[in-house]
Coordinates of C-alpha atoms and ligand atoms in Angstrom, one line a residue:
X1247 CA -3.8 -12.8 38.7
X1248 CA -2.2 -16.5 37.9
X1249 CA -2.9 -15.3 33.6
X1250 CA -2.6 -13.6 29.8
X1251 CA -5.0 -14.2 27.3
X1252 CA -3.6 -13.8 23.9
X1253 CA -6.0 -14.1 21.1
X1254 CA -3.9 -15.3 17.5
X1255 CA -6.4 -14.5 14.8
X1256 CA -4.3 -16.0 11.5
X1257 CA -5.5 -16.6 8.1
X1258 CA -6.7 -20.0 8.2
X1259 CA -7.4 -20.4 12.1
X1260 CA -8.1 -18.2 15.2
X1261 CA -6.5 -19.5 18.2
X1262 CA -6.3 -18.5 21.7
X1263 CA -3.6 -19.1 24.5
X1264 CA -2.6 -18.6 28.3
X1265 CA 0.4 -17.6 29.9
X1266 CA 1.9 -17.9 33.0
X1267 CA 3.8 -15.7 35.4
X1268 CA 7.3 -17.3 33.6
X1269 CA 6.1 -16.6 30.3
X1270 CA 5.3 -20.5 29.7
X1271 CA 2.1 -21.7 27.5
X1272 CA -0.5 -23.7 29.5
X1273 CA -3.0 -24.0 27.1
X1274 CA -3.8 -23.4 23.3
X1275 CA -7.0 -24.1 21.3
X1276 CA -7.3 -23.2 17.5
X1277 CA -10.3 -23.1 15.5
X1278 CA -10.0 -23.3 11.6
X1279 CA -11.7 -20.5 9.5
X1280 CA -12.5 -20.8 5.6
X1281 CA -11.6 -18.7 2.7
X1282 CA -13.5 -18.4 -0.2
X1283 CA -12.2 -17.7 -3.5
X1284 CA -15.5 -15.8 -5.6
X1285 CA -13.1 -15.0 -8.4
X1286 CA -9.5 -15.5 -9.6
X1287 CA -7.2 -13.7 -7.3
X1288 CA -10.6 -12.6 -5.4
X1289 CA -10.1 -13.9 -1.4
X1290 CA -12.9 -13.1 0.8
X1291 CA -13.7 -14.4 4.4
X1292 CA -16.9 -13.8 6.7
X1293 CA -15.8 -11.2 9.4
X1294 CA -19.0 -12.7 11.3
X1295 CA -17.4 -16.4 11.5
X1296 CA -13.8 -15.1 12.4
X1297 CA -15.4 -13.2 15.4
X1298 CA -17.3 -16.6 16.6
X1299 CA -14.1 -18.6 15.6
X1300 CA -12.1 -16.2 17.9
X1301 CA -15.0 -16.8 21.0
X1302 CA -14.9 -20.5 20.6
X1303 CA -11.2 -20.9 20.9
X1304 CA -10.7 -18.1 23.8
X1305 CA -13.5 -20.0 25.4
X1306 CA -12.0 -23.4 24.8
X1307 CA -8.6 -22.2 26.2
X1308 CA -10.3 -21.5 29.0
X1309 CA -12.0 -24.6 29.7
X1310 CA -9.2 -26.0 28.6
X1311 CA -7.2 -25.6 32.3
X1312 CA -10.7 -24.8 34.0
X1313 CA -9.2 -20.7 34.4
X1314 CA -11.8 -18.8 35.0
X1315 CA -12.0 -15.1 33.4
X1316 CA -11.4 -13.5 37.2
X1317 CA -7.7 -15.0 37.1
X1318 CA -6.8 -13.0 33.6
X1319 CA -4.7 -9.8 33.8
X1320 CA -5.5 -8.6 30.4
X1321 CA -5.9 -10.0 27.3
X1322 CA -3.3 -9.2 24.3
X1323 CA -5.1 -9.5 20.1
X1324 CA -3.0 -10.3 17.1
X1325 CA -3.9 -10.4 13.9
X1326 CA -3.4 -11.5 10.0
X1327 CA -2.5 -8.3 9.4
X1328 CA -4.4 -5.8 5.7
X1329 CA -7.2 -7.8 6.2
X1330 CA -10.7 -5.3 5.8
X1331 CA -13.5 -5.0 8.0
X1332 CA -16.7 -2.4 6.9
X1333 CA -19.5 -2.3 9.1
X1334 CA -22.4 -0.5 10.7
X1335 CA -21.6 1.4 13.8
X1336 CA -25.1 0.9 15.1
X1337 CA -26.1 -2.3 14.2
X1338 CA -22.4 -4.0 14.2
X1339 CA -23.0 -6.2 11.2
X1340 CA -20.4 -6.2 8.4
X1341 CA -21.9 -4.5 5.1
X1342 CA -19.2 -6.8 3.0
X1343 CA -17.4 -9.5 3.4
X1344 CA -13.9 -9.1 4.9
X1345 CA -11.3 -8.9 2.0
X1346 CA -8.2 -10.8 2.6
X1347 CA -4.6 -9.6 2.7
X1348 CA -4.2 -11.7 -0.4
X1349 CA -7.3 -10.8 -2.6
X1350 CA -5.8 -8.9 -5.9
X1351 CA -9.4 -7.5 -7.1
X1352 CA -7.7 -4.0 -6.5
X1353 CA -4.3 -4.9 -8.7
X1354 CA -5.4 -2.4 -11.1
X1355 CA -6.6 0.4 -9.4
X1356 CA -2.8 0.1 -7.5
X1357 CA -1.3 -0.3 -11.2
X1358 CA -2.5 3.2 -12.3
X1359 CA -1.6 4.8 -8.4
X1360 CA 1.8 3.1 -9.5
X1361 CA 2.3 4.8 -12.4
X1362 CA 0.2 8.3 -11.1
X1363 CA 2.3 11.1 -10.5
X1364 CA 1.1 10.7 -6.5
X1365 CA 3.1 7.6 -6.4
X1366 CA 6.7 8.1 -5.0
X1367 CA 4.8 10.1 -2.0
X1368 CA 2.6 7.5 -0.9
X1369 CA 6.0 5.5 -0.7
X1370 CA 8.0 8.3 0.6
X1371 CA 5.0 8.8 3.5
X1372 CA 4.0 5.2 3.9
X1373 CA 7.0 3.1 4.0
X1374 CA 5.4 0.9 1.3
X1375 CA 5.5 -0.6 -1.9
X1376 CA 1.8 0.7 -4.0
X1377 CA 0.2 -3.0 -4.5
X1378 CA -3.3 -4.6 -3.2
X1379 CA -2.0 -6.2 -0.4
X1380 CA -2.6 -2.9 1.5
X1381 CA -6.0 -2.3 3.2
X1382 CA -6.7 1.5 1.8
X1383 CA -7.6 0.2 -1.5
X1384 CA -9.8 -2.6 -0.1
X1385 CA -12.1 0.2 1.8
X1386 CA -12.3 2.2 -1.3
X1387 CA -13.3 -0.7 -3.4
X1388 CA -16.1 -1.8 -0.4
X1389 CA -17.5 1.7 -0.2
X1390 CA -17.2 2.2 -4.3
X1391 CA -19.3 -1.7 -4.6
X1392 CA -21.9 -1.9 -2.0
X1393 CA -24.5 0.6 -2.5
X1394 CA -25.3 3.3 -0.8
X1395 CA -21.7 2.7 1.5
X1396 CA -20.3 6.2 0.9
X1397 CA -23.6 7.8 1.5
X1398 CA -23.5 5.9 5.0
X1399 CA -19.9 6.3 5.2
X1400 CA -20.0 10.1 5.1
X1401 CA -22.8 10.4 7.6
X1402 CA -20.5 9.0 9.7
X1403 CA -22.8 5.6 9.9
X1404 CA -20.0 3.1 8.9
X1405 CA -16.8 2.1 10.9
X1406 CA -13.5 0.6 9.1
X1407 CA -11.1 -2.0 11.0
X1408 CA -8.3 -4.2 10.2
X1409 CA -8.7 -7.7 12.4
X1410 CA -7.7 -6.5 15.5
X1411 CA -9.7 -3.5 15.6
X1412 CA -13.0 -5.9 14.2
X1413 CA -12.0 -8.5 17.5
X1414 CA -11.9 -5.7 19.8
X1415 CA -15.2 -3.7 18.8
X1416 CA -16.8 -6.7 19.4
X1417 CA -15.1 -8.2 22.5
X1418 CA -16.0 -4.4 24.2
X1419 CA -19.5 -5.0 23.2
X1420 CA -18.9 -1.7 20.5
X1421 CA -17.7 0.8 23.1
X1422 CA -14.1 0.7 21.7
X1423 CA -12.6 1.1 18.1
X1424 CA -9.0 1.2 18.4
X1425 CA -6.2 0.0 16.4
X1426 CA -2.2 0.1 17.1
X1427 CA 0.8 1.3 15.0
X1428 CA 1.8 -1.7 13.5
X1429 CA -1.5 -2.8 11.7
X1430 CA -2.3 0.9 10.7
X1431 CA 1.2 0.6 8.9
X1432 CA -0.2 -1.4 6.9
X1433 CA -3.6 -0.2 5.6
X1434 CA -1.4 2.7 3.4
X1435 CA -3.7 5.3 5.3
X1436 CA -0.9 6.5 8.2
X1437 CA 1.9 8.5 7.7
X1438 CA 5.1 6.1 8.9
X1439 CA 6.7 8.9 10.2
X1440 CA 4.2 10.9 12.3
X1441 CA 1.8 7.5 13.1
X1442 CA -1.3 9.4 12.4
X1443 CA -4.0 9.3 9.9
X1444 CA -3.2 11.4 6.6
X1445 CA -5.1 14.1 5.3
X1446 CA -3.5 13.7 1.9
X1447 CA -3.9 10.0 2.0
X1448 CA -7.5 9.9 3.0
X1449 CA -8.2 11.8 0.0
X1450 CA -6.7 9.6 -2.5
X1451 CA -8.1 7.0 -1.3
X1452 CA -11.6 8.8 -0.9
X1453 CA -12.0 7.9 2.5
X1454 CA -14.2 9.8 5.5
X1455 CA -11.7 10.1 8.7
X1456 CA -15.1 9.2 10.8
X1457 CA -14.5 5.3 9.7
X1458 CA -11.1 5.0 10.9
X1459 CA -10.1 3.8 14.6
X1460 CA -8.2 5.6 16.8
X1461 CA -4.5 4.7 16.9
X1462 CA -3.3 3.8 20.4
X1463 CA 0.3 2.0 21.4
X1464 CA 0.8 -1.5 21.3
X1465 CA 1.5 -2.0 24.6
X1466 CA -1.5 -0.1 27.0
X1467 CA -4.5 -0.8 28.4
X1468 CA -7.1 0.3 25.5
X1469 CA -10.7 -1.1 26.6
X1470 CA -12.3 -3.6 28.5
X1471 CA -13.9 -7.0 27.2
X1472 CA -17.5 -7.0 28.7
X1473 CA -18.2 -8.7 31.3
X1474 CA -21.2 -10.4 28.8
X1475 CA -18.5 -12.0 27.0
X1476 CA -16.5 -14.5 29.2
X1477 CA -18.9 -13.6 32.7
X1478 CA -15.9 -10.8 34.1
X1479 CA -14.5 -7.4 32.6
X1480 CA -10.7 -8.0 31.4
X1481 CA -8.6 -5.0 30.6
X1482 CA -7.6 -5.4 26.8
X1483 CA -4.4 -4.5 27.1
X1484 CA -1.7 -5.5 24.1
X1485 CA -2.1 -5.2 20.0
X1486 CA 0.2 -6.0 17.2
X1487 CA -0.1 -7.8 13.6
X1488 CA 0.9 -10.9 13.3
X1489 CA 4.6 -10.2 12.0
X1490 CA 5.3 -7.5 14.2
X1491 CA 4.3 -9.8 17.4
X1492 CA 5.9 -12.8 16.1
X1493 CA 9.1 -10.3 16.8
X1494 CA 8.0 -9.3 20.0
X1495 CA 8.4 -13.0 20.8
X1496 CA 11.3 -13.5 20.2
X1497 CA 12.4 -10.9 22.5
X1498 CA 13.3 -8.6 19.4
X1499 CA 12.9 -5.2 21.4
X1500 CA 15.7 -3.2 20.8
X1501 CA 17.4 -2.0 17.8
X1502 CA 19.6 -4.4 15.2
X1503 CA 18.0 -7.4 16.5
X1504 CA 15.7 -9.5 13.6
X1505 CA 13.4 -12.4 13.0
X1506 CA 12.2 -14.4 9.9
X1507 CA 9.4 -17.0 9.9
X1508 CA 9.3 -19.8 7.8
X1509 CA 5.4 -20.5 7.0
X1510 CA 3.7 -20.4 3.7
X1511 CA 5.7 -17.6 2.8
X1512 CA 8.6 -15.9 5.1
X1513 CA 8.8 -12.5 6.8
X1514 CA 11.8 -11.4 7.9
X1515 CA 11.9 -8.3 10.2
X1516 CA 14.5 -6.1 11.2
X1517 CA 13.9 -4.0 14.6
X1518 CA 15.4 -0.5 13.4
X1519 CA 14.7 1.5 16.8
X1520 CA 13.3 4.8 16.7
X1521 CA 14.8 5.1 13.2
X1522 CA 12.1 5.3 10.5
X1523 CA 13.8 3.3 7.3
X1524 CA 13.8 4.3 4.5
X1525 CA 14.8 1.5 1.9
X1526 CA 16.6 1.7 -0.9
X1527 CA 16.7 -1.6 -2.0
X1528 CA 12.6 -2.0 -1.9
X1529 CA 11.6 -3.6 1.4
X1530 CA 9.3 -2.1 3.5
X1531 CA 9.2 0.4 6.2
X1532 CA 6.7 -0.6 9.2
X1533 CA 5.9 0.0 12.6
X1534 CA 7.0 -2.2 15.2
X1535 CA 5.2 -2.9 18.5
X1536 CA 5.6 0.2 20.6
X1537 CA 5.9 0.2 24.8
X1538 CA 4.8 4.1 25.2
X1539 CA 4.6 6.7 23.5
X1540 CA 7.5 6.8 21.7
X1541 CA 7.7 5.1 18.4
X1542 CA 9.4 1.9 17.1
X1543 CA 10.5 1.0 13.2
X1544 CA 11.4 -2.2 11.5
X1545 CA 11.9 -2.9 7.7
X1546 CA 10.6 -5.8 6.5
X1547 CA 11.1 -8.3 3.9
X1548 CA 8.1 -10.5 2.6
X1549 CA 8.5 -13.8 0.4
X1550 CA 5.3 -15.0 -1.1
X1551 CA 6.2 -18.5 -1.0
X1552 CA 8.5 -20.7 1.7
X1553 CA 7.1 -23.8 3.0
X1554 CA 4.8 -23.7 0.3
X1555 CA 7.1 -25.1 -2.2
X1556 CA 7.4 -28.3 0.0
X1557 CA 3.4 -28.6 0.3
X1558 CA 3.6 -28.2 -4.1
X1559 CA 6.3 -31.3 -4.0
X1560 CA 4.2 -33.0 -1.5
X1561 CA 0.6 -32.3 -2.7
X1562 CA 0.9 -31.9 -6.6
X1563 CA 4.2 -33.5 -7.6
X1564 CA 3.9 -36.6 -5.0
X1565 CA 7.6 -36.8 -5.0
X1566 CA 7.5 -36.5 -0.7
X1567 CA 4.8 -37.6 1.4
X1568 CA 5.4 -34.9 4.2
X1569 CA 6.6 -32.1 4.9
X1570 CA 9.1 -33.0 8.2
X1571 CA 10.6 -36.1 5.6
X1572 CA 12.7 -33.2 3.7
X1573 CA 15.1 -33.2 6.3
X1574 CA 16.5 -36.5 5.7
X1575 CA 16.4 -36.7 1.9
X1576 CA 18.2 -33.3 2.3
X1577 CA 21.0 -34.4 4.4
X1578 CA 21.2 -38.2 2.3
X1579 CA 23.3 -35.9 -0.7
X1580 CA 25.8 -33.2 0.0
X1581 CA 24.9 -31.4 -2.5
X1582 CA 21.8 -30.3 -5.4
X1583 CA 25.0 -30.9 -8.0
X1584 CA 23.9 -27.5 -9.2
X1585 CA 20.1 -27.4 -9.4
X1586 CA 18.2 -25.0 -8.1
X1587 CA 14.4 -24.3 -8.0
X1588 CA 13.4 -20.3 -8.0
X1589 CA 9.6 -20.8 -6.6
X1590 CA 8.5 -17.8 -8.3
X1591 CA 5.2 -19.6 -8.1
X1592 CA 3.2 -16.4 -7.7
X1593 CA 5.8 -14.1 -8.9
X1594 CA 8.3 -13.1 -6.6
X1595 CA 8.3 -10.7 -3.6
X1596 CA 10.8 -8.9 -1.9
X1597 CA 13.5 -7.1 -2.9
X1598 CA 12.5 -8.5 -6.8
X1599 CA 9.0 -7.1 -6.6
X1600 CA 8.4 -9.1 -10.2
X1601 CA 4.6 -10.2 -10.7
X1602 CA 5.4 -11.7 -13.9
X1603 CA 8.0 -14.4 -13.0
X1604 CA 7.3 -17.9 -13.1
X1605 CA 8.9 -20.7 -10.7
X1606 CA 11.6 -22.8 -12.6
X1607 CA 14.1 -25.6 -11.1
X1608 CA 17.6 -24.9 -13.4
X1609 CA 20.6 -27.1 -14.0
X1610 CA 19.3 -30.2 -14.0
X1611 CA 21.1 -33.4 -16.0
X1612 CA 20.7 -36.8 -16.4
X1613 CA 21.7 -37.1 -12.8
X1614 CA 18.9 -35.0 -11.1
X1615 CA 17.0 -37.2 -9.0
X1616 CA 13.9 -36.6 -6.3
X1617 CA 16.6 -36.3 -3.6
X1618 CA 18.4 -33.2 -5.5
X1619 CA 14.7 -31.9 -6.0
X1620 CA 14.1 -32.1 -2.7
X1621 CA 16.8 -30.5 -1.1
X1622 CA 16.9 -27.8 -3.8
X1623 CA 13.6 -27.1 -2.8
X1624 CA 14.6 -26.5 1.2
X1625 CA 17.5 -24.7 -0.4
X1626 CA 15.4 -21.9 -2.0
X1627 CA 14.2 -21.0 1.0
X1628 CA 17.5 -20.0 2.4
X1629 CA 18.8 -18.3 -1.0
X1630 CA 15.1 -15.9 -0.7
X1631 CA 15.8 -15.7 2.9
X1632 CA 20.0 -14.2 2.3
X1633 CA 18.3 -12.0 -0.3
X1634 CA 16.5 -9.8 2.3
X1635 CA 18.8 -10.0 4.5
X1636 CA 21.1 -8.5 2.1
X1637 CA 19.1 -6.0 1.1
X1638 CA 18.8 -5.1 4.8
X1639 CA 22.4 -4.6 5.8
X1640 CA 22.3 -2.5 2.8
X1641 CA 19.8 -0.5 4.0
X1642 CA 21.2 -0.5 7.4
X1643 CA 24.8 -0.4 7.0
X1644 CA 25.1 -3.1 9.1
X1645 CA 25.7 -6.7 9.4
X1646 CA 23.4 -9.1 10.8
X1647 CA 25.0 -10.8 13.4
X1648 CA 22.2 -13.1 14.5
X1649 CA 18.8 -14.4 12.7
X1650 CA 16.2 -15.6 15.0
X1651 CA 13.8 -18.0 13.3
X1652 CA 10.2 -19.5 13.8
X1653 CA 7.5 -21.4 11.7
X1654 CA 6.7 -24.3 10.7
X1655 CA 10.1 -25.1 8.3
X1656 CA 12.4 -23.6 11.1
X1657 CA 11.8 -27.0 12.6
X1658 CA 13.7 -28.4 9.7
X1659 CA 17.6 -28.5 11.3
X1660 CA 19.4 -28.8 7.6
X1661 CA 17.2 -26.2 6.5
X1662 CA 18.6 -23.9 9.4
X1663 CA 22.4 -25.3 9.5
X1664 CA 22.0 -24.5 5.4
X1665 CA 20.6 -21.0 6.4
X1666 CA 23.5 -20.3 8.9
X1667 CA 25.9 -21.5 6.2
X1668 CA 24.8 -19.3 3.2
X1669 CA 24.1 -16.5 5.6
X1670 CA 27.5 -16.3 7.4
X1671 CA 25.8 -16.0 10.1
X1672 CA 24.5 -17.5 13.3
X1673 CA 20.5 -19.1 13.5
X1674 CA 18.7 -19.2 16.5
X1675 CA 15.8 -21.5 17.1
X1676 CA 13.6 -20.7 20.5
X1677 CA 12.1 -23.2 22.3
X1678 CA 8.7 -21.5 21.9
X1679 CA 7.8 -21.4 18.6
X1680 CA 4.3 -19.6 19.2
X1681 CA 6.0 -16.6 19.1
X1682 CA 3.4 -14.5 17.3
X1683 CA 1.3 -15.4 20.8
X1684 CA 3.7 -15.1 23.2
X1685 CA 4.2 -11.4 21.4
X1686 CA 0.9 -10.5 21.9
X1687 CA 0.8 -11.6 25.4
X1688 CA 4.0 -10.0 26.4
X1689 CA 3.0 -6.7 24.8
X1690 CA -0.3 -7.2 26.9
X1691 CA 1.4 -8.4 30.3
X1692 CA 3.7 -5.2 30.5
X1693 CA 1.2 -3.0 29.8
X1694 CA -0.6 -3.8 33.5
X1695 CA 2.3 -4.8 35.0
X1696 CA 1.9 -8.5 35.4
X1697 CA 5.2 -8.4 34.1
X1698 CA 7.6 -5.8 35.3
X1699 CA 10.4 -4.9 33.1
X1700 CA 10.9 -5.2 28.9
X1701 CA 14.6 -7.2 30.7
X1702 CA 11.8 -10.0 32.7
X1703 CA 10.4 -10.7 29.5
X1704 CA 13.6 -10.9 27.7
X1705 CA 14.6 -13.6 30.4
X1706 CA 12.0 -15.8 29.1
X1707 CA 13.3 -16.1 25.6
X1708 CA 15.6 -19.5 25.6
X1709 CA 17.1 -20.9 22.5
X1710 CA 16.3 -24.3 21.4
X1711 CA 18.8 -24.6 19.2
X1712 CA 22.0 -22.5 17.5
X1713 CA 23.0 -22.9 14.1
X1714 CA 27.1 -21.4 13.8
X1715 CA 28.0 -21.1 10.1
X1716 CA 30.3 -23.9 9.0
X1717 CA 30.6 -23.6 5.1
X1718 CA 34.0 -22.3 3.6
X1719 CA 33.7 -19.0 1.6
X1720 CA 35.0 -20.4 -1.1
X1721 CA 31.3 -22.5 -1.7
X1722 CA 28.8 -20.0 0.2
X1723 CA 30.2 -17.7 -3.0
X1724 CA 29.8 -20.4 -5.5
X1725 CA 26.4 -21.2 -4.5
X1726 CA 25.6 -17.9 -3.8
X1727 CA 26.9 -17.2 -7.6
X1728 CA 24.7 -20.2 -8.8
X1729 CA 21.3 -18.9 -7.0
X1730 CA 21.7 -15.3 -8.8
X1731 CA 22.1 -16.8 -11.9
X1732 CA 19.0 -19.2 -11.3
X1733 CA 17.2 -15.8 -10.9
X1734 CA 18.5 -14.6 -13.6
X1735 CA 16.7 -16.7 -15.3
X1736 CA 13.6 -16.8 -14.6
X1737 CA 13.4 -13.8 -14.8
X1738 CA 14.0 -13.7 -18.3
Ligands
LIG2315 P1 1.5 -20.8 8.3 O1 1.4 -20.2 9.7 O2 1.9 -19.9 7.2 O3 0.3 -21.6 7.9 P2 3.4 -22.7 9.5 O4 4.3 -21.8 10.3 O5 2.4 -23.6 10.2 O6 2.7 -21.9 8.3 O7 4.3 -23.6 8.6 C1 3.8 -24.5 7.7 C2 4.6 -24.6 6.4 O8 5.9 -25.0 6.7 C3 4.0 -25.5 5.4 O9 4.1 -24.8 4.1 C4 4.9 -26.7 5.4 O10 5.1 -27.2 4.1 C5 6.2 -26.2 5.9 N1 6.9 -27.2 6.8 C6 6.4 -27.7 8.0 N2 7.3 -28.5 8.6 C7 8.3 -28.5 7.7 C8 9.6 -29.2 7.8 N3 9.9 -30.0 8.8 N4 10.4 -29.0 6.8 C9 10.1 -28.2 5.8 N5 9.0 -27.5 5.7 C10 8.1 -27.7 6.6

C-alpha cells in the first residue's frame, strides 16, 4: 500500500490529501464551500454540497498523482467540528440544512439552560461552557422547526451526525454511522468522563438515543468506503475534529505537550493524558484523539478572533494591503509606544467568556501611526494567546515549556518571536503546517498498521523553525501590565 487518504472537511473548503510511507504530503486539492447567512447570527450550509465538495476533492487528489484507490491503506476524516447534520435514515437526504458551529439562533434557549438550575451539571458532566456553539441545541431546534421531525425522530426514522459522521454515512453508502470521542465532546450530549451518550442529557435536550451514532476510538478501523465510490473498498480507519487532529499533527500524543493555531480565530490545546480536566479558570474540557480503548483529555482554549483582526485592517480599514506585509511594518518600530487593540470584535472568548465587549485599540497619541496599528494588531494575538495559556498552567499546575504553533499567522516570524517573548517560553513552528491533515491521516495509518509505532510517527514531526524567548522580565511584565489594563477597558 504506497498511501493515506485524509479527508479535511473545514468551514469554508473541503480538501483531501495523500501521504506517504514518511509521513510527507504528495498531493492536496481543496474545494470551497458557501455559507449562507438567512438571518443575523443565523449560519447555515447545505450538508448535500459539503458531501459533493468532499468527493470532488478526494477525487481530484487522486487524479492529482494518478494513485489509484487499490494503493490506499485507509482513509482518515476530519472535520469543522458542532456542525449538525439531521437526516432520513432511509432515503439519506438531509431534512434541514446543516447548522454551523457559529450560527447563534439557539443563544437563548442556552441563556435560560445558563441560568436553569440544571446548569452547573451539564458543565460538571460535559467539560463545557452552556452557549450555542454546541451541537445538542442545534438538533433540538431542527427537530422542534421542521414538522413532523420528532414524530420521525421517535420512530426511529431520523439519524443525527456531526460532519464526520454525515462524510462517513455517505462514503459507506449508509451502512455505517459512527462518530469518535473528540467530536461527540462537543455536541454537549456525552458525558466527558465516561465517553458515552447521557441519559440525563438526552432528556434535556429532548433527544431519542436512536438518532445518535455510535462512538468508536479515533484511531480503528470503523467501516469501509464502497467500492461504488472511488471503484475499491478502503477501510475507513481514523476520526477526529479539526482541533483535536490539528494536535495529532503536531505529534502532541502524550501528556503536557500543547498546540495553538493561528487562523480566523486560535485554538490552543493542551494534551492532559488520561486526566479528565476540570477547569477552573473557564476553558474547556474535551476529548483528545484516542489510540485504543483507553481515553485521552485535553483543555482547550478558543479565541473568536486572530488572524481576523489583520483581514479587518486589510479589508475595511485599508491601512495594509495583505496579510503576510504585517511582518515588516511590525519589525520597522520596536515598539506600539503603548497602544494596544483588544479585538473584542465579537465579544471575547476564552477565559473572559464576555458576549457584550466591543473591540477597542487604547493609548493612542498624536504619535500613533499605521505602523503602531499594525503591529498592535499582530500583538493582540499573542496577549489572547498568553491568556490561555495562563489559565492552563493554572489549571494544570504546570508550566508550559514548549508551544507548538500552526495556521495561517504562525507564518508571521515577529508574530511568533513576539509570542515566545511574552510567553517566556519557547515556539515551535513545523515544517508541515497541514497539521489538522497529517492528524487525521496519522490517526488513520496506525490504526492498520501502515505505520507501526505512535514513536514512527513522532519521527516525522520536524521543526521549521524555534522561537527562544529573548525579552527581559522587566518589559514582558510591563507589557503584560499594559494588555490587562487594555482589557480592562473594554470591558468596561
Ligand atoms: P482558517 O483556517 O481559519 O481560514 P488560516 O489558517 O488559513 O485560517 O489563516 C488565515 C488567517 O491568518 C487570516 O485571518 C489571515 O488574516 C491571517 N494571516 C495569514 N497570513 C498571515 C501573516 N503572514 N501574518 C499575519 N496574519 C496572517
Amino acid at each position: 500500500m504506497r498511501y493515506i487518504l485524509s479527508l479535511d472537511e473545514g468551514t469554508t473548503s473541503a480538501r483531501a490529501a495523500l501521504y506517504n510511507q514518511e509521513g510527507r504530503r504528495l498531493a492536496m486539492a481543496t474545494v470551497p464551500i458557501p455559507c449562507r447567512y438567512p438571518e443575523s447570527g443565523w449560519v447555515e450550509q447545505d450538508a448535500a454540497q459539503i458531501w459533493t465538495a468532499q468527493l470532488d476533492a478526494m477525487r481530484r487528489t487522486l487524479a492529482e498523482i494518478d494513485a489509484q484507490p487499490q494503493e490506499i491503506a485507509a482513509v482518515g476524516i476530519t472535520n469543522q467540528r458542532e456542525t449538525t447534520v439531521v437526516w432520513d435514515r432511509h432515503t439519506g437526504a438531509p431534512i434541514a440544512p446543516a447548522i454551523v458551529w457559529q450560527c447563534r439562533r439557539t443563544a437563548d434557549r442556552c441563556r435560560a439552560l445558563a441560568a436553569s438550575p440544571d446548569a452547573a451539571r451539564i458543565t460538571a458532566k460535559t467539560g463545557l461552557v452552556i452557549d450555542a456553539y454546541f451541537s445538542g441545541s442545534k438538533v433540538e431546534w431542527i427537530l422542534d422547526h421542521t414538522p413532523g421531525a420528532r414524530e420521525r425522530a421517535e420512530a426511529g426514522d431520523l439519524l443525527f451526525g456531526n460532519i464526520d459522521t454525515w462524510l462517513i454515512w455517505n462514503l459507506s453508502a449508509g451502512a455505517t454511522h459512527v462518530t469518535d470521542p473528540t467530536n461527540a465532546s462537543r455536541t454537549m450530549l456525552m458525558d466527558l468522563a465516561s465517553g458515552d451518550w447521557d441519559e440525563e442529557l438526552l432528556g434535556i435536550f429532548r433527544i431519542p438515543r436512536a438518532m445518535l451514532p455510535r462512538i468508536v476510538p479515533s484511531s480503528g478501523v470503523c467501516g469501509q468506503v464502497a467500492a461504488t465510490i472511488l471503484g475499491a473498498e478502503i477501510p475507513i480507519a481514523g476520526i477526529a475534529g479539526d482541533q483535536q487532529a490539528a494536535l495529532a499533527g503536531q505529534a502532541c500524543f502524550r501528556k503536557g505537550l500543547s498546540k495553538n493555531t493561528y487562523g480566523t480565530g486560535c485554538f490552543a490545546l493542551l494534551h492532559t493524558g488520561a486526566e479528565m480536566p476540570v477547569s477552573a479558570h473557564r476553558l474547556l474540557g474535551t476529548r483528545a484523539a484516542n489510540l485504543g480503548a483507553g481515553a485521552q483529555f485535553a483543555v482547550e482554549g478558543s479565541i473568536f478572533i486572530a488572524g481576523a483582526a489583520v483581514q479587518w485592517l486589510r479589508d475595511k480599514v485599508g491601512l495594509i494591503e495583505s496579510a503576510p506585509e504585517t511582518e515588516q511594518i511590525a519589525l520597522s518600530i520596536n515598539d506600539t509606544g503603548g497602544v494596544y487593540l483588544v479585538p473584542a470584535f465579537v465579544g471575547l472568548g476564552a477565559p473572559h467568556w464576555d458576549a457584550a465587549a466591543r473591540a477597542s485599540f487604547t493609548g493612542m497619541t498624536l504619535a500613533t501611526g499605521r505602523t503602531e496599528l499594525v503591529r498592535a494588531t499582530l500583538e493582540s494575538m499573542a496577549y489572547q494567546t498568553r491568556e490561555l495559556v495562563q489559565a492552563m498552567e493554572a489549571d494544570s499546575g504546570a508550566p508550559l515549556t514548549e508551544l507548538r504553533v500552526d495556521g495561517g499567522a504562525a507564518q508571521n516570524n515577529f508574530l511568533m518571536q513576539f509570542q515566545a517573548d511574552v510567553l517566556g517560553c519557547r515556539v515551535v513552528r513545523p515544517q508541515d503546517n497541514e497539521t489538522t491533515a497529517l492528524g487525521a491521516a496519522y490517526l488513520a495509518g496506525l490504526a492498520v498498521g501502515y505505520w507501526s509505532s505512535l514513536a514512527e510517527v513522532e519521527s516525522f514531526w520536524k521543526a521549521d523553525r524555534v522561537f527562544e524567548p529573548a525579552m527581559p522580565h522587566s518589559q514582558r511584565d510591563a507589557l503584560w501590565a499594559g494588555w490587562q489594563a487594555a482589557v480592562a477597558r473594554t470591558r468596561a
